[in-house]
Structures are given as C-alpha cells and as structure tokens.
Amino acid sequence: MKCKETGEEKCIVFCLSGHGHFDMSSYDAYFEGNLTDYAYPEEKIREALKELPDIKENR
C-alpha cells in the first residue's frame, strides 16, 4: 500500500514449493507458536552421516 501511495514500484517475490498441504500448515503452526523446538540428537546425526557416500572433490 505504501508503494501505491508514493508511486514507487517494487516487486514482492514469494516462492511456494511443494504441493502446499505440508508447507502451508507448517507455516500456520509456526506462526501460531505450535512447533516444538527440538534439538536433534548428535548420535542420530552421526549415524545418518555414516550413511552418506564418500565423495572426493578435485579442486
């Protein structure tokens, strides 16, 4: 509305990805304060990292 009042042109960029069911309900849960702040256990992270392929980079 401010741009309309001042005559300034701006572009608002919004990226919506996925099918929307999870995405939008997650935003709702976040803004309503319904998400739990959860620290993923370090041991689980280490276990998951072991499953990744070993990739050698040539630089």
Tab-separated table of C-alpha atoms in Angstrom:
chain	number	residue	atom	x	y	z
A	1	MET	CA	0.000	0.000	0.000
A	2	LYS	CA	2.886	2.352	0.725
A	3	CYS	CA	4.196	1.968	-2.845
A	4	LYS	CA	0.733	2.721	-4.167
A	5	GLU	CA	0.618	5.892	-2.079
A	6	THR	CA	4.126	7.047	-3.045
A	7	GLY	CA	4.077	5.820	-6.651
A	8	GLU	CA	7.221	3.770	-6.033
A	9	GLU	CA	7.430	0.493	-7.959
A	10	LYS	CA	8.691	-2.591	-6.114
A	11	CYS	CA	8.430	-6.303	-6.674
A	12	ILE	CA	7.469	-8.759	-3.940
A	13	VAL	CA	8.889	-12.222	-4.573
A	14	PHE	CA	7.238	-15.246	-2.987
A	15	CYS	CA	8.406	-18.810	-3.534
A	16	LEU	CA	5.812	-21.518	-2.949
A	17	SER	CA	7.173	-25.001	-3.436
A	18	GLY	CA	5.695	-28.419	-2.920
A	19	HIS	CA	2.039	-29.336	-3.014
A	20	GLY	CA	1.072	-26.910	-0.269
A	21	HIS	CA	-0.524	-29.263	2.249
A	22	PHE	CA	2.577	-29.624	4.414
A	23	ASP	CA	4.099	-26.270	3.525
A	24	MET	CA	1.180	-24.042	4.442
A	25	SER	CA	0.089	-25.981	7.519
A	26	SER	CA	3.672	-25.781	8.787
A	27	TYR	CA	3.678	-22.013	8.358
A	28	ASP	CA	0.386	-21.848	10.254
A	29	ALA	CA	1.789	-23.991	13.072
A	30	TYR	CA	4.944	-21.857	13.223
A	31	PHE	CA	3.136	-18.527	13.364
A	32	GLU	CA	0.666	-19.855	15.944
A	33	GLY	CA	3.563	-20.975	18.167
A	34	ASN	CA	2.637	-24.656	17.905
A	35	LEU	CA	6.027	-26.046	16.848
A	36	THR	CA	8.286	-27.710	19.369
A	37	ASP	CA	11.894	-26.511	19.491
A	38	TYR	CA	13.619	-29.865	19.153
A	39	ALA	CA	17.374	-30.421	19.179
A	40	TYR	CA	18.087	-33.494	17.048
A	41	PRO	CA	20.373	-35.868	19.000
A	42	GLU	CA	24.054	-35.697	17.990
A	43	GLU	CA	24.261	-39.502	17.944
A	44	LYS	CA	21.456	-39.681	15.371
A	45	ILE	CA	23.261	-37.092	13.242
A	46	ARG	CA	26.487	-39.109	13.365
A	47	GLU	CA	24.580	-42.293	12.423
A	48	ALA	CA	22.939	-40.560	9.465
A	49	LEU	CA	26.236	-39.084	8.251
A	50	LYS	CA	27.754	-42.584	8.145
A	51	GLU	CA	25.154	-43.499	5.512
A	52	LEU	CA	26.248	-40.751	3.106
A	53	PRO	CA	28.519	-41.735	0.219
A	54	ASP	CA	32.179	-40.737	0.389
A	55	ILE	CA	32.600	-38.085	-2.315
A	56	LYS	CA	36.071	-36.960	-3.297
A	57	GLU	CA	36.311	-33.444	-4.669
A	58	ASN	CA	39.045	-32.451	-7.103
A	59	ARG	CA	39.992	-28.845	-6.618
